[in-house]
Amino acid sequence: MSNIRDLYALEILDSRGRPTIKTTCTLASGISASASVPSGRSTGAAEALELRDGNPLRYQGKGCLKAVGHVNTEILNCLKNRDFSSQQELDGALIALDGTDNKRNLGANAILSVSISFARAVAKEQGQPLYRAFSQLINRKVERFPRLTINLFSGGRHAGKQIPIQDVLIVPSSPESIDHSLVMMNNIYQAAAEIGLKTYGMRLLTADEGGLAPPFPNAEAMLEAAVTAISNAGYRPGEDAHLALDVAASHFYRDGSYYLDETPISSSRMIERLQRWCADYPIVSIEDGLYEDDWDNWPLLQEALGSRILILGDDLLCTNPSRIDKAIAAGACNALLLKVNQIGTLTEAARACRMARDAGWLVTISVRSGETEDDWAADLAVGWSGDQFKNGSVTQSERLAKYNRLLEIENQKPMPIVSWPN
Ligand code: PGA
Ligand code: ZN
């Protein structure tokens, strides 16, 4: 049983220099803990509402002072001096207080900052690491690390749209530890930077998640360069390291067509293109290969490739139990990309995670493109036995905070990495 004595929220800045929210939860025992909330740019239409002030004089309307105010007044007044015997009870009180279907009243950012700071304070009170507390929410033992999927190249909304697809990620597959995965990735990243320098003659700019963003002429050039970077770094593509893609197809879809190149293509041509990429490159996972509401065609994509690779739903599912239900019934994909702030509380995200697992899907735990130095996502990826963890590149402190937390967990509790995708 934990009793909330105080909640204190503050507007802070994320990795893009945009406002977000950090809340400190103090329990009656005097123990307190804070949590900061990330923010997406390539967002799904069905995501819970991230409340922004809309005041053009502050941060182009993106201020979070209203969300901060909601924590410091309504939410505090509702929760103060109340006993909560579980995370579910606390989250239930937040959902009831908000009273809307997408958290537009209090803001999913305000609600999530309370949900996670409470979880962290309770874990601290109980003297257990955060990943263990998280694991109890889904009733699973902590016995392995997720396979890392690490951003190498970016396009789309994360990199000024120089090419339409959003991310090519490296999956270090032969390493048996987080430490070795990061060593491999560092070598591949350096090799990729050199390829970019040679081919495009400039020091490469980095995208939102720290990926390199050379002016590739098309998606195939991006995939080709990723494979070359793996071999130039001394590894075997398709054995030591594989590729994962976040196509983020919703962002180049209009009126029934996909604008991948100059000539728009239909859904079935888009699926053929993805099949061709899988035949030509060592791809083990494709996220949002189709538009988020292309429900008729997702099952065809799953049928075409789902027996060999992960067909991951991000914008398609938005970590939302009712969309996951629909996707399971339709046979639309075989894996969930889980972002807690898409739904707004730990309890609802845990339900999404359980539903995916019950359907036999795999689960990728993911951060957002706008992140903070908070590292709770690493504990979540371990605690919820993520099959993959998607945390951006191996540069930039907001990304490294999570990788460093994984290194710390590995140091304290060595465990195998999940064997996928070998
Ligand atoms: P985000 O999306 O920019 O909304 O965080 C990243 C992704 O599409 O996975
Ligand atoms: Zn995505």
Coordinates of C-alpha atoms and ligand atoms in Angstrom, one line a residue:
M1 CA 0.0 0.0 0.0
S2 CA 1.5 3.4 -1.0
N3 CA 0.1 6.7 0.0
I4 CA 0.8 9.8 -2.2
R5 CA 1.9 12.8 -0.2
D6 CA 2.8 15.1 -3.0
L7 CA 3.2 15.5 -6.8
Y8 CA 5.2 18.2 -8.3
A9 CA 5.4 18.7 -12.1
L10 CA 7.8 20.9 -14.1
E11 CA 8.2 21.8 -17.7
I12 CA 11.6 20.6 -19.1
L13 CA 13.0 20.4 -22.6
D14 CA 13.5 17.2 -24.6
S15 CA 16.2 16.2 -27.1
R16 CA 14.7 18.4 -29.8
G17 CA 14.6 21.3 -27.4
R18 CA 10.8 21.1 -27.1
P19 CA 9.0 21.3 -23.9
T20 CA 7.9 18.1 -22.1
I21 CA 7.0 17.3 -18.5
K22 CA 8.8 15.9 -15.5
T23 CA 6.9 14.9 -12.4
T24 CA 8.2 14.1 -8.9
C25 CA 6.0 11.8 -6.8
T26 CA 6.6 11.8 -3.0
L27 CA 5.1 9.0 -0.9
A28 CA 4.0 9.3 2.7
S29 CA 7.1 7.3 3.7
G30 CA 9.1 10.4 2.4
I31 CA 10.5 8.5 -0.6
S32 CA 10.3 10.3 -3.8
A33 CA 11.1 9.7 -7.5
S34 CA 10.8 11.5 -10.8
A35 CA 9.9 10.6 -14.3
S36 CA 10.1 12.5 -17.6
V37 CA 7.9 11.9 -20.6
P38 CA 9.0 11.6 -24.2
S39 CA 7.3 12.9 -27.3
G40 CA 6.9 11.6 -30.9
R41 CA 7.1 13.4 -34.3
S42 CA 6.0 10.6 -36.5
T43 CA 2.8 10.1 -34.5
G44 CA -0.1 7.7 -35.2
A45 CA -3.5 9.3 -35.6
A46 CA -4.9 7.0 -32.8
E47 CA -2.4 8.1 -30.1
A48 CA -3.6 9.5 -26.8
L49 CA -3.5 13.3 -26.8
E50 CA -0.2 15.0 -25.8
L51 CA -1.5 18.3 -24.3
R52 CA 0.2 21.4 -25.6
D53 CA -0.5 25.0 -24.6
G54 CA -1.1 26.4 -28.1
N55 CA 0.4 29.8 -27.0
P56 CA 2.4 30.9 -30.1
L57 CA 4.6 33.1 -27.9
R58 CA 6.1 30.1 -26.2
Y59 CA 7.9 27.3 -28.1
Q60 CA 5.6 27.7 -31.2
G61 CA 2.6 26.7 -29.1
K62 CA 4.3 23.5 -27.8
G63 CA 4.6 24.6 -24.2
C64 CA 3.4 22.1 -21.6
L65 CA 2.4 24.5 -18.8
K66 CA -1.3 23.4 -19.0
A67 CA -0.2 19.7 -18.5
V68 CA 2.1 20.8 -15.7
G69 CA -0.8 22.7 -14.1
H70 CA -3.0 19.7 -14.3
V71 CA -0.6 17.6 -12.3
N72 CA 0.0 20.3 -9.7
T73 CA -3.7 21.0 -9.1
E74 CA -6.5 18.6 -10.3
I75 CA -4.4 15.4 -10.2
L76 CA -2.7 16.3 -6.9
N77 CA -6.0 17.2 -5.3
C78 CA -7.5 13.9 -6.4
L79 CA -4.7 11.6 -5.4
K80 CA -3.2 13.3 -2.3
N81 CA -3.3 11.3 0.9
R82 CA -5.0 8.3 -0.9
D83 CA -3.7 4.8 -0.5
F84 CA -3.1 2.8 -3.6
S85 CA -2.4 -0.9 -3.3
S86 CA -1.3 -1.3 -7.0
Q87 CA -0.3 0.5 -10.1
Q88 CA -3.6 -0.5 -11.6
E89 CA -5.5 1.3 -8.9
L90 CA -3.4 4.5 -9.4
D91 CA -3.8 4.4 -13.2
G92 CA -7.5 3.7 -12.8
A93 CA -7.9 6.8 -10.7
L94 CA -6.0 8.9 -13.3
I95 CA -8.2 7.5 -16.2
A96 CA -11.4 8.1 -14.2
L97 CA -10.3 11.7 -13.4
D98 CA -9.6 12.4 -17.0
G99 CA -12.8 10.9 -18.2
T100 CA -12.1 10.9 -21.9
D101 CA -11.2 8.2 -24.4
N102 CA -7.9 9.8 -25.5
K103 CA -6.8 11.7 -22.3
R104 CA -7.6 15.0 -23.9
N105 CA -8.8 16.5 -20.7
L106 CA -5.7 16.2 -18.5
G107 CA -3.2 15.3 -21.3
A108 CA -1.5 11.9 -21.8
N109 CA 1.8 13.6 -21.0
A110 CA 0.6 14.8 -17.6
I111 CA -1.0 11.4 -16.8
L112 CA 2.0 9.3 -17.9
S113 CA 4.4 11.4 -15.8
V114 CA 2.4 10.6 -12.7
S115 CA 2.0 6.9 -13.7
I116 CA 5.7 6.4 -14.1
S117 CA 6.9 8.6 -11.2
F118 CA 4.6 6.6 -8.9
A119 CA 5.9 3.3 -10.2
R120 CA 9.4 4.4 -9.6
A121 CA 8.8 5.8 -6.1
V122 CA 7.0 2.5 -5.1
A123 CA 9.9 0.4 -6.5
K124 CA 12.3 2.5 -4.5
E125 CA 10.1 2.2 -1.3
Q126 CA 10.1 -1.6 -1.8
G127 CA 13.9 -1.6 -2.4
Q128 CA 13.7 -3.3 -5.8
P129 CA 15.0 -2.2 -9.2
L130 CA 12.5 -0.6 -11.5
Y131 CA 12.7 -3.4 -14.1
R132 CA 11.6 -5.9 -11.5
A133 CA 8.7 -3.7 -10.5
F134 CA 7.7 -3.4 -14.2
S135 CA 8.0 -7.2 -14.6
Q136 CA 5.4 -7.7 -11.8
L137 CA 2.9 -5.6 -13.9
I138 CA 2.9 -8.3 -16.6
N139 CA 3.6 -11.3 -14.3
R140 CA 6.8 -12.3 -16.1
K141 CA 10.1 -13.3 -14.8
V142 CA 13.1 -11.2 -15.7
E143 CA 15.5 -13.7 -17.4
R144 CA 16.8 -12.2 -20.7
F145 CA 17.7 -9.0 -22.5
P146 CA 15.9 -7.8 -25.6
R147 CA 17.7 -7.9 -29.0
L148 CA 18.8 -4.3 -29.8
T149 CA 17.6 -2.6 -33.0
I150 CA 19.8 0.4 -33.4
N151 CA 19.2 3.3 -35.7
L152 CA 21.8 3.7 -38.4
F153 CA 20.3 5.8 -41.2
S154 CA 17.2 8.0 -41.1
G155 CA 14.9 9.7 -43.6
G156 CA 11.3 10.7 -43.5
R157 CA 10.1 13.0 -40.7
H158 CA 13.1 12.3 -38.6
A159 CA 15.5 13.7 -41.2
G160 CA 13.8 16.4 -43.3
K161 CA 12.3 13.8 -45.7
Q162 CA 15.3 13.5 -48.0
I163 CA 13.9 10.0 -48.7
P164 CA 10.5 8.8 -47.7
I165 CA 11.3 5.8 -45.5
Q166 CA 12.1 6.7 -41.9
D167 CA 14.7 4.4 -40.4
V168 CA 17.1 1.7 -41.2
L169 CA 18.2 -0.1 -38.1
I170 CA 21.0 -2.6 -37.3
V171 CA 20.1 -5.7 -35.3
P172 CA 23.3 -7.1 -33.8
S173 CA 22.4 -10.8 -34.0
S174 CA 25.5 -12.8 -33.0
P175 CA 26.5 -10.8 -29.9
E176 CA 25.4 -12.5 -26.7
S177 CA 25.6 -9.5 -24.5
I178 CA 24.5 -5.8 -24.5
D179 CA 28.1 -4.8 -24.2
H180 CA 29.1 -6.8 -27.4
S181 CA 26.1 -5.5 -29.2
L182 CA 27.1 -1.9 -28.5
V183 CA 30.7 -2.6 -29.5
M184 CA 29.5 -4.0 -32.8
M185 CA 27.2 -1.1 -33.4
N186 CA 29.9 1.4 -32.7
N187 CA 32.0 -0.2 -35.4
I188 CA 29.2 -0.3 -37.9
Y189 CA 28.2 3.3 -37.2
Q190 CA 31.8 4.5 -37.8
A191 CA 31.9 2.5 -41.1
A192 CA 28.6 4.0 -42.1
A193 CA 29.9 7.5 -41.4
E194 CA 32.9 6.8 -43.6
I195 CA 30.8 5.5 -46.4
G196 CA 28.7 8.7 -46.2
L197 CA 31.7 10.9 -46.2
K198 CA 33.2 9.2 -49.2
T199 CA 30.0 9.0 -51.2
Y200 CA 28.5 12.4 -50.4
G201 CA 31.7 14.3 -49.5
M202 CA 30.6 15.9 -46.3
R203 CA 30.4 15.3 -42.6
L204 CA 27.1 13.7 -42.1
L205 CA 24.3 15.4 -40.2
T206 CA 22.4 13.4 -37.7
A207 CA 18.6 12.9 -37.5
D208 CA 16.3 13.2 -34.5
E209 CA 17.3 9.8 -33.1
G210 CA 21.0 10.3 -33.9
G211 CA 20.9 8.3 -37.1
L212 CA 23.0 9.4 -40.0
A213 CA 21.1 11.2 -42.7
P214 CA 23.0 11.3 -46.0
P215 CA 21.1 12.5 -49.1
F216 CA 20.4 9.0 -50.4
P217 CA 18.7 9.0 -53.9
N218 CA 16.3 6.3 -52.8
A219 CA 15.5 3.6 -50.2
E220 CA 17.5 1.0 -51.9
A221 CA 20.7 3.1 -51.7
M222 CA 20.0 3.4 -48.0
L223 CA 19.7 -0.3 -47.5
E224 CA 22.7 -1.0 -49.7
A225 CA 24.8 1.4 -47.6
A226 CA 23.7 -0.3 -44.4
V227 CA 24.8 -3.7 -45.7
T228 CA 28.2 -2.3 -46.9
A229 CA 28.7 -0.7 -43.5
I230 CA 28.2 -4.0 -41.8
S231 CA 30.8 -5.7 -44.0
N232 CA 33.2 -2.7 -43.9
A233 CA 33.2 -3.0 -40.1
G234 CA 34.3 -6.6 -40.5
Y235 CA 31.0 -8.4 -39.8
R236 CA 28.9 -10.8 -41.9
P237 CA 25.6 -9.2 -43.1
G238 CA 22.8 -11.7 -42.4
E239 CA 24.8 -13.6 -39.9
D240 CA 26.4 -11.3 -37.4
A241 CA 24.0 -8.4 -38.0
H242 CA 20.7 -8.0 -39.7
L243 CA 18.5 -5.0 -40.7
A244 CA 15.3 -3.7 -39.4
L245 CA 13.2 -1.1 -41.1
D246 CA 10.8 1.5 -39.9
V247 CA 9.1 2.4 -43.2
A248 CA 6.6 4.7 -41.5
A249 CA 4.4 4.4 -44.6
S250 CA 1.6 6.5 -43.3
H251 CA 3.7 9.6 -43.9
F252 CA 4.0 9.0 -47.7
Y253 CA 0.5 7.7 -48.3
R254 CA -2.2 9.9 -49.9
D255 CA -5.6 8.9 -51.3
G256 CA -4.9 5.3 -51.8
S257 CA -1.3 5.6 -53.1
Y258 CA 2.2 5.3 -51.7
Y259 CA 4.6 8.0 -52.8
L260 CA 7.8 6.1 -52.3
D261 CA 9.3 7.4 -55.5
E262 CA 8.0 9.9 -58.0
T263 CA 5.4 7.5 -59.4
P264 CA 2.7 6.7 -56.8
I265 CA 2.1 3.0 -56.2
S266 CA -0.8 0.9 -54.9
S267 CA -0.8 -1.2 -51.7
S268 CA -0.1 -4.4 -53.6
R269 CA 2.9 -2.8 -55.4
M270 CA 4.1 -1.5 -52.0
I271 CA 3.9 -5.1 -50.6
E272 CA 5.8 -6.4 -53.6
R273 CA 8.5 -3.7 -53.0
L274 CA 8.8 -4.8 -49.4
Q275 CA 9.1 -8.4 -50.5
R276 CA 11.9 -7.5 -52.9
W277 CA 13.8 -5.7 -50.2
C278 CA 13.5 -8.8 -48.0
A279 CA 14.9 -10.9 -50.9
D280 CA 17.8 -8.5 -51.5
Y281 CA 18.8 -7.5 -48.0
P282 CA 19.0 -9.3 -44.6
I283 CA 15.9 -7.8 -43.2
V284 CA 14.3 -9.4 -40.1
S285 CA 11.7 -6.8 -39.1
I286 CA 9.5 -4.3 -41.0
E287 CA 7.6 -1.7 -39.0
D288 CA 4.6 0.2 -40.5
G289 CA 5.2 -1.2 -44.0
L290 CA 1.7 0.1 -44.9
Y291 CA -0.5 3.1 -44.0
E292 CA -2.0 3.0 -40.5
D293 CA -5.5 2.5 -41.8
D294 CA -4.8 0.3 -44.8
W295 CA -6.6 -2.5 -42.9
D296 CA -7.5 -4.5 -46.1
N297 CA -3.9 -4.8 -47.1
W298 CA -2.0 -5.4 -43.8
P299 CA -3.2 -9.1 -43.7
L300 CA -1.8 -9.5 -47.2
L301 CA 1.5 -8.1 -46.1
Q302 CA 1.4 -10.4 -43.0
E303 CA 0.6 -13.3 -45.4
A304 CA 3.5 -12.4 -47.7
L305 CA 6.2 -12.0 -45.2
G306 CA 5.0 -12.8 -41.7
S307 CA 6.3 -16.3 -41.6
R308 CA 9.9 -15.0 -42.1
I309 CA 10.2 -11.7 -40.4
L310 CA 8.5 -9.4 -37.9
I311 CA 5.6 -7.4 -39.3
L312 CA 5.5 -4.7 -36.7
G313 CA 2.6 -2.3 -36.1
D314 CA 3.4 1.1 -34.7
D315 CA 1.1 3.7 -36.1
L316 CA -1.2 0.8 -37.0
L317 CA -1.7 -0.1 -33.4
C318 CA -0.7 2.9 -31.3
T319 CA -0.3 0.6 -28.3
N320 CA -4.1 0.7 -28.1
P321 CA -5.9 -2.4 -26.9
S322 CA -8.9 -1.9 -29.2
R323 CA -6.7 -1.5 -32.3
I324 CA -4.6 -4.5 -31.2
D325 CA -7.8 -6.6 -30.9
K326 CA -8.8 -5.5 -34.4
A327 CA -5.4 -6.4 -35.8
I328 CA -5.4 -9.8 -34.1
A329 CA -8.8 -10.6 -35.5
A330 CA -7.7 -9.5 -39.0
G331 CA -4.4 -11.2 -38.9
A332 CA -2.8 -7.9 -39.8
C333 CA 0.7 -8.3 -38.2
N334 CA 2.7 -10.5 -35.9
A335 CA 4.4 -8.0 -33.6
L336 CA 3.6 -5.0 -31.4
L337 CA 5.7 -1.9 -31.3
L338 CA 5.0 -0.7 -27.7
K339 CA 5.3 3.0 -26.8
V340 CA 3.8 3.8 -23.4
N341 CA 3.0 7.4 -24.2
Q342 CA 0.9 6.4 -27.2
I343 CA -1.7 5.2 -24.6
G344 CA -0.8 7.2 -21.5
T345 CA -0.6 4.8 -18.5
L346 CA 1.6 1.8 -17.6
T347 CA -1.5 -0.3 -16.9
E348 CA -3.0 0.2 -20.3
A349 CA 0.4 -0.4 -22.0
A350 CA 0.8 -3.6 -19.9
R351 CA -2.5 -4.8 -21.1
A352 CA -1.5 -4.1 -24.7
C353 CA 1.7 -6.1 -24.1
R354 CA -0.2 -9.1 -22.6
M355 CA -2.7 -9.1 -25.5
A356 CA 0.1 -9.2 -28.0
R357 CA 1.9 -12.0 -26.2
D358 CA -1.4 -14.0 -25.8
A359 CA -1.8 -13.7 -29.6
G360 CA 1.6 -15.2 -30.1
W361 CA 3.1 -11.9 -31.3
L362 CA 6.6 -10.6 -30.5
V363 CA 7.0 -7.3 -28.7
T364 CA 9.4 -4.4 -29.5
I365 CA 9.7 -1.9 -26.6
S366 CA 10.3 1.5 -28.2
V367 CA 11.3 5.0 -27.1
R368 CA 10.2 8.2 -29.0
S369 CA 12.1 10.4 -31.4
G370 CA 11.9 13.2 -28.8
E371 CA 13.4 11.8 -25.6
T372 CA 14.9 13.0 -22.3
E373 CA 17.8 11.8 -20.2
D374 CA 15.4 9.7 -18.2
D375 CA 16.2 6.0 -18.6
W376 CA 13.0 4.2 -17.5
A377 CA 12.4 2.8 -21.0
A378 CA 15.5 0.5 -20.5
D379 CA 14.0 -0.9 -17.4
L380 CA 10.7 -1.4 -19.2
A381 CA 12.4 -3.2 -22.1
V382 CA 14.0 -5.6 -19.6
G383 CA 11.0 -5.9 -17.2
W384 CA 8.5 -6.6 -19.9
S385 CA 10.8 -9.1 -21.6
G386 CA 10.9 -7.1 -24.9
D387 CA 12.0 -9.2 -27.9
Q388 CA 13.5 -6.1 -29.3
F389 CA 14.4 -2.7 -27.9
K390 CA 14.3 0.3 -30.2
N391 CA 16.1 3.3 -28.7
G392 CA 17.6 5.2 -31.6
S393 CA 21.3 5.4 -32.5
V394 CA 24.4 5.0 -30.4
T395 CA 25.0 8.8 -30.2
Q396 CA 23.3 11.5 -28.2
S397 CA 22.9 11.4 -24.4
E398 CA 19.1 10.9 -24.4
R399 CA 19.7 7.6 -26.3
L400 CA 22.9 6.7 -24.3
A401 CA 21.1 7.1 -21.0
K402 CA 19.0 4.0 -21.9
Y403 CA 21.9 2.0 -23.3
N404 CA 24.0 2.9 -20.3
R405 CA 21.2 1.7 -18.0
L406 CA 21.2 -1.6 -19.9
L407 CA 24.9 -1.9 -19.4
E408 CA 24.4 -1.2 -15.7
I409 CA 21.6 -3.9 -15.4
E410 CA 23.8 -6.3 -17.4
N411 CA 26.6 -5.7 -15.0
Q412 CA 24.4 -6.4 -11.9
K413 CA 22.5 -9.2 -13.5
P414 CA 24.1 -10.9 -16.4
M415 CA 21.4 -12.6 -18.6
P416 CA 21.2 -14.0 -22.2
I417 CA 19.9 -11.9 -25.0
V418 CA 16.7 -13.2 -26.5
S419 CA 17.7 -15.5 -29.4
W420 CA 15.6 -13.8 -32.1
P421 CA 16.5 -13.4 -35.0
N422 CA 18.9 -16.3 -35.3
Ligands
PGA1 P1 8.1 9.2 -33.3 O1 8.1 7.8 -34.1 O2 8.8 10.2 -34.1 O3 6.6 9.4 -33.3 O4 8.7 8.9 -31.9 C1 9.2 7.0 -34.2 C2 8.7 5.8 -34.9 O5 7.9 5.9 -35.9 O6 8.9 4.7 -34.5
ZN2 ZN 7.5 3.7 -36.3

